């Protein structure tokens, strides 16, 4: 069975795209068949793996907007042994364009059904919002991974996120589950950082699903994304490499 992992948090700047790219790459390194779907109009996951779309190239915008476009037409191979459905800035305005579509919450589900058997894992990078695009992702997801920055403000939206996932579970996807919370940008010596962990560990919803691996703040992770590479193709001697390698091992065991 294909595992569909959605990386989400309605807050921006919490490491969603960095996580989506790097777990895709480390899964591929373990000879898994992986598809990364960029469902964010900022297209950071697309550029983060070195892809720049031309004007006539298909993207997630075309896949969701046009009934005649299939997933096979949009999928591209990256240089890092996994596939991607790239995004385009046009995706930022698609919700108004598809709002009247019948079954608009499950367009992505219908579009990728025919390629599910080609992959062991599908990883979806979502926008920093709880929107129709997020619902499309959650409607096909088997496992939700929430990235939480090592900052108390990053916890503020968890209640709303849990509520949204609960609604999707009730209406569209009874099989969905929250499989893990990843602490990102971790700094062990700060009291603020420790307070985030204490809050997560004292909440019955989250205490048992926090990943043991914390992704430490590491400039090499930023440099790698800027260079259009996963960290295992950019620098194998940095903390970011070690953290995402360990995190992927833990992820495989969890899902």
CSV table of C-alpha atoms in Angstrom, one decimal:
chain,number,residue,atom,x,y,z
A,1,UNK,CA,0.0,0.0,0.0
A,2,UNK,CA,1.2,3.5,-0.9
A,3,UNK,CA,1.9,5.7,2.1
A,4,UNK,CA,0.8,9.2,1.5
A,5,UNK,CA,2.5,11.6,3.9
A,6,UNK,CA,1.3,15.2,4.1
A,7,UNK,CA,3.7,17.7,5.8
A,8,UNK,CA,1.6,20.5,7.2
A,9,UNK,CA,1.2,23.4,9.6
A,10,UNK,CA,-0.8,26.5,8.8
A,11,UNK,CA,2.1,28.6,10.1
A,12,UNK,CA,4.9,29.5,7.7
A,13,UNK,CA,8.6,29.2,8.3
A,14,UNK,CA,8.4,26.0,10.3
A,15,UNK,CA,10.4,23.7,8.0
A,16,UNK,CA,7.6,22.1,6.0
A,17,UNK,CA,9.3,22.3,2.6
A,18,UNK,CA,12.8,21.5,4.0
A,19,UNK,CA,11.3,18.4,5.6
A,20,UNK,CA,9.3,17.3,2.6
A,21,UNK,CA,12.3,17.6,0.3
A,22,UNK,CA,14.7,15.8,2.6
A,23,UNK,CA,12.5,12.9,3.7
A,24,UNK,CA,11.7,12.4,0.0
A,25,UNK,CA,15.4,12.3,-0.9
A,26,UNK,CA,16.4,10.0,2.0
A,27,UNK,CA,13.5,7.6,1.3
A,28,UNK,CA,14.7,7.5,-2.3
A,29,UNK,CA,18.2,6.8,-1.0
A,30,UNK,CA,16.7,3.7,0.6
A,31,UNK,CA,15.5,2.5,-2.8
A,32,UNK,CA,11.9,3.5,-2.1
A,33,UNK,CA,9.8,4.8,-5.0
A,34,UNK,CA,8.9,8.4,-4.1
A,35,UNK,CA,6.7,11.1,-5.5
A,36,UNK,CA,6.9,14.6,-4.0
A,37,UNK,CA,3.8,16.8,-4.7
A,38,UNK,CA,4.3,20.6,-4.4
A,39,UNK,CA,0.9,21.9,-3.3
A,40,UNK,CA,2.1,25.4,-2.4
A,41,UNK,CA,1.8,28.4,-4.8
A,42,UNK,CA,5.2,29.6,-3.6
A,43,UNK,CA,6.7,26.6,-5.3
A,44,UNK,CA,9.6,26.3,-2.9
A,45,UNK,CA,9.7,22.5,-3.0
A,46,UNK,CA,9.9,22.8,-6.8
A,47,UNK,CA,12.8,25.2,-6.9
A,48,UNK,CA,14.3,23.5,-3.8
A,49,UNK,CA,15.0,20.4,-6.0
A,50,UNK,CA,16.4,22.5,-8.8
A,51,UNK,CA,13.4,22.7,-11.1
A,52,UNK,CA,12.4,25.9,-12.9
A,53,UNK,CA,9.3,25.6,-15.0
A,54,UNK,CA,8.9,27.1,-18.4
A,55,UNK,CA,5.8,28.9,-19.4
A,56,UNK,CA,4.3,25.9,-21.1
A,57,UNK,CA,5.2,23.3,-18.5
A,58,UNK,CA,2.4,21.7,-16.6
A,59,UNK,CA,2.2,22.1,-12.8
A,60,UNK,CA,-0.2,21.3,-9.9
A,61,UNK,CA,-2.2,24.3,-11.1
A,62,UNK,CA,-2.9,22.6,-14.4
A,63,UNK,CA,-3.5,19.3,-12.8
A,64,UNK,CA,-6.2,20.7,-10.5
A,65,UNK,CA,-7.7,23.2,-12.9
A,66,UNK,CA,-8.0,21.2,-16.1
A,67,UNK,CA,-10.0,18.0,-16.3
A,68,UNK,CA,-8.0,16.7,-19.3
A,69,UNK,CA,-4.6,16.9,-17.7
A,70,UNK,CA,-3.4,13.7,-16.0
A,71,UNK,CA,-0.8,13.1,-13.3
A,72,UNK,CA,1.4,11.3,-15.7
A,73,UNK,CA,1.6,14.5,-17.9
A,74,UNK,CA,2.7,16.6,-14.9
A,75,UNK,CA,5.2,14.3,-13.1
A,76,UNK,CA,8.8,15.1,-13.6
A,77,UNK,CA,12.0,13.3,-12.6
A,78,UNK,CA,14.4,15.1,-10.3
A,79,UNK,CA,18.1,14.6,-10.3
A,80,UNK,CA,17.8,13.0,-6.8
A,81,UNK,CA,16.1,9.7,-7.7
A,82,UNK,CA,12.5,10.7,-6.9
A,83,UNK,CA,9.7,12.2,-8.9
A,84,UNK,CA,7.9,15.5,-8.4
A,85,UNK,CA,4.6,17.1,-9.4
A,86,UNK,CA,5.9,20.7,-9.5
A,87,UNK,CA,4.1,23.9,-8.5
A,88,UNK,CA,3.7,27.3,-10.1
A,89,UNK,CA,2.7,30.7,-8.7
A,90,UNK,CA,-0.7,30.4,-10.5
A,91,UNK,CA,-1.6,27.9,-7.9
A,92,UNK,CA,-1.9,30.7,-5.4
A,93,UNK,CA,-5.2,31.8,-6.9
A,94,UNK,CA,-6.7,28.5,-7.8
A,95,UNK,CA,-9.2,28.2,-5.0
A,96,UNK,CA,-11.4,30.9,-6.5
A,97,UNK,CA,-11.2,29.2,-9.9
A,98,UNK,CA,-12.2,25.7,-8.7
A,99,UNK,CA,-14.6,26.8,-5.9
A,100,UNK,CA,-17.6,25.9,-8.0
A,101,UNK,CA,-16.3,22.5,-9.1
A,102,UNK,CA,-18.2,19.5,-8.0
A,103,UNK,CA,-16.2,17.4,-5.6
A,104,UNK,CA,-13.6,20.2,-5.3
A,105,UNK,CA,-12.2,18.8,-2.0
A,106,UNK,CA,-11.1,15.6,-3.7
A,107,UNK,CA,-9.8,16.7,-7.1
A,108,UNK,CA,-6.2,15.7,-6.2
A,109,UNK,CA,-7.4,12.3,-5.0
A,110,UNK,CA,-9.1,11.6,-8.4
A,111,UNK,CA,-6.1,12.9,-10.3
A,112,UNK,CA,-3.4,10.7,-8.7
A,113,UNK,CA,-5.4,7.5,-8.3
A,114,UNK,CA,-3.9,6.1,-11.5
A,115,UNK,CA,-0.3,6.5,-10.4
A,116,UNK,CA,-0.5,5.3,-6.8
A,117,UNK,CA,0.8,1.9,-7.6
A,118,UNK,CA,4.0,3.4,-9.0
A,119,UNK,CA,5.2,4.7,-5.6
A,120,UNK,CA,5.9,3.4,-2.2
A,121,UNK,CA,5.6,6.9,-0.7
A,122,UNK,CA,3.9,10.1,-1.8
A,123,UNK,CA,5.0,13.2,0.1
A,124,UNK,CA,2.9,16.3,-0.1
A,125,UNK,CA,4.2,19.8,0.8
A,126,UNK,CA,1.4,22.1,1.7
A,127,UNK,CA,1.0,25.9,1.9
A,128,UNK,CA,1.0,27.7,5.3
A,129,UNK,CA,-2.7,27.9,5.5
A,130,UNK,CA,-5.8,25.7,6.2
A,131,UNK,CA,-7.4,26.0,2.8
A,132,UNK,CA,-9.1,24.0,0.0
A,133,UNK,CA,-5.7,22.9,-1.2
A,134,UNK,CA,-4.9,21.6,2.3
A,135,UNK,CA,-8.2,19.7,2.4
A,136,UNK,CA,-7.4,18.2,-1.0
A,137,UNK,CA,-4.1,16.9,0.5
A,138,UNK,CA,-5.6,15.7,3.7
A,139,UNK,CA,-8.4,13.9,1.8
A,140,UNK,CA,-5.9,11.4,0.3
A,141,UNK,CA,-3.4,11.3,3.2
A,142,UNK,CA,-2.7,8.2,5.2
A,143,UNK,CA,-0.2,9.9,7.6
A,144,UNK,CA,-0.1,13.6,8.6
A,145,UNK,CA,3.3,14.9,9.8
A,146,UNK,CA,3.2,18.3,11.6
A,147,UNK,CA,6.4,20.4,11.7
A,148,UNK,CA,6.7,22.6,14.7
A,149,UNK,CA,9.3,25.3,15.0
A,150,UNK,CA,11.2,25.3,18.4
A,151,UNK,CA,9.2,28.4,19.4
A,152,UNK,CA,6.1,28.7,21.6
A,153,UNK,CA,4.3,30.8,18.9
A,154,UNK,CA,4.4,27.8,16.6
A,155,UNK,CA,2.1,25.9,18.9
A,156,UNK,CA,-0.7,28.4,18.7
A,157,UNK,CA,-2.4,27.0,15.6
A,158,UNK,CA,-2.3,23.3,16.6
A,159,UNK,CA,-5.9,23.3,17.9
A,160,UNK,CA,-7.3,24.6,14.6
A,161,UNK,CA,-5.1,22.1,12.7
A,162,UNK,CA,-6.4,19.2,14.8
A,163,UNK,CA,-10.0,20.5,14.2
A,164,UNK,CA,-9.5,20.6,10.4
A,165,UNK,CA,-8.0,17.1,10.3
A,166,UNK,CA,-10.9,15.9,12.4
A,167,UNK,CA,-13.4,17.3,10.0
A,168,UNK,CA,-11.6,15.8,7.0
A,169,UNK,CA,-11.6,12.4,8.8
A,170,UNK,CA,-15.3,12.6,9.5
A,171,UNK,CA,-16.3,13.7,6.0
A,172,UNK,CA,-13.7,12.6,3.4
A,173,UNK,CA,-11.0,10.3,4.8
A,174,UNK,CA,-11.7,8.1,7.8
A,175,UNK,CA,-8.3,6.4,7.4
A,176,UNK,CA,-6.3,9.6,8.1
A,177,UNK,CA,-4.1,9.8,11.2
A,178,UNK,CA,-1.6,12.2,12.7
A,179,UNK,CA,1.6,10.0,12.8
A,180,UNK,CA,4.1,12.4,14.1
A,181,UNK,CA,5.2,15.9,15.2
A,182,UNK,CA,8.7,17.0,14.1
A,183,UNK,CA,10.4,19.7,16.1
A,184,UNK,CA,12.5,21.9,13.7
A,185,UNK,CA,15.0,24.6,14.2
A,186,UNK,CA,15.9,23.1,17.5
A,187,UNK,CA,18.3,24.9,19.9
A,188,UNK,CA,19.0,22.8,23.0
A,189,UNK,CA,20.3,25.5,25.2
A,190,UNK,CA,17.4,27.9,25.1
A,191,UNK,CA,14.7,27.9,27.8
A,192,UNK,CA,12.1,28.8,25.2
A,193,UNK,CA,12.9,25.7,23.2
A,194,UNK,CA,12.6,23.5,26.2
A,195,UNK,CA,9.2,25.0,27.0
A,196,UNK,CA,7.9,24.0,23.6
A,197,UNK,CA,8.9,20.4,24.2
A,198,UNK,CA,7.4,20.4,27.7
A,199,UNK,CA,4.1,21.7,26.3
A,200,UNK,CA,4.0,19.0,23.6
A,201,UNK,CA,4.9,16.3,26.1
A,202,UNK,CA,2.2,17.4,28.5
A,203,UNK,CA,-0.6,17.3,25.9
A,204,UNK,CA,-2.4,13.9,25.6
A,205,UNK,CA,-2.8,14.4,21.8
A,206,UNK,CA,0.8,15.0,21.1
A,207,UNK,CA,3.0,13.4,23.8
A,208,UNK,CA,3.2,10.0,22.2
A,209,UNK,CA,3.8,11.1,18.6
A,210,UNK,CA,6.7,13.6,18.9
A,211,UNK,CA,9.6,12.3,16.9
A,212,UNK,CA,12.7,11.5,19.0
A,213,UNK,CA,14.8,13.2,16.4
A,214,UNK,CA,14.9,17.0,16.6
A,215,UNK,CA,16.0,18.8,13.5
A,216,UNK,CA,18.5,21.3,14.7
A,217,UNK,CA,18.9,24.8,13.4
A,218,UNK,CA,21.5,24.5,10.7
A,219,UNK,CA,22.5,27.0,8.0
A,220,UNK,CA,23.5,24.1,5.6
A,221,UNK,CA,19.9,23.1,5.3
A,222,UNK,CA,19.0,26.6,4.1
A,223,UNK,CA,22.0,26.7,1.7
A,224,UNK,CA,21.0,23.3,0.2
A,225,UNK,CA,17.5,24.5,-0.6
A,226,UNK,CA,18.8,27.7,-2.1
A,227,UNK,CA,21.1,25.6,-4.2
A,228,UNK,CA,18.3,23.4,-5.4
A,229,UNK,CA,19.5,20.2,-3.6
A,230,UNK,CA,18.4,17.9,-0.8
A,231,UNK,CA,20.9,17.9,2.1
A,232,UNK,CA,22.2,14.5,1.2
A,233,UNK,CA,23.4,15.8,-2.1
A,234,UNK,CA,24.8,19.0,-0.7
A,235,UNK,CA,26.7,18.3,2.5
A,236,UNK,CA,26.9,14.9,4.2
A,237,UNK,CA,29.0,16.1,7.1
A,238,UNK,CA,26.6,18.6,8.7
A,239,UNK,CA,24.0,18.3,11.5
A,240,UNK,CA,21.2,18.7,9.0
A,241,UNK,CA,22.3,15.6,7.1
A,242,UNK,CA,22.5,13.6,10.3
A,243,UNK,CA,19.1,14.8,11.6
A,244,UNK,CA,17.2,14.1,8.4
A,245,UNK,CA,18.8,10.7,8.0
A,246,UNK,CA,17.8,9.8,11.5
A,247,UNK,CA,14.4,11.3,11.1
A,248,UNK,CA,13.7,9.3,7.9
A,249,UNK,CA,14.7,6.1,9.7
A,250,UNK,CA,12.2,7.0,12.5
A,251,UNK,CA,9.5,7.9,9.9
A,252,UNK,CA,9.8,4.6,8.2
A,253,UNK,CA,9.2,2.8,11.5
A,254,UNK,CA,6.3,5.0,12.3
A,255,UNK,CA,4.3,4.8,9.1
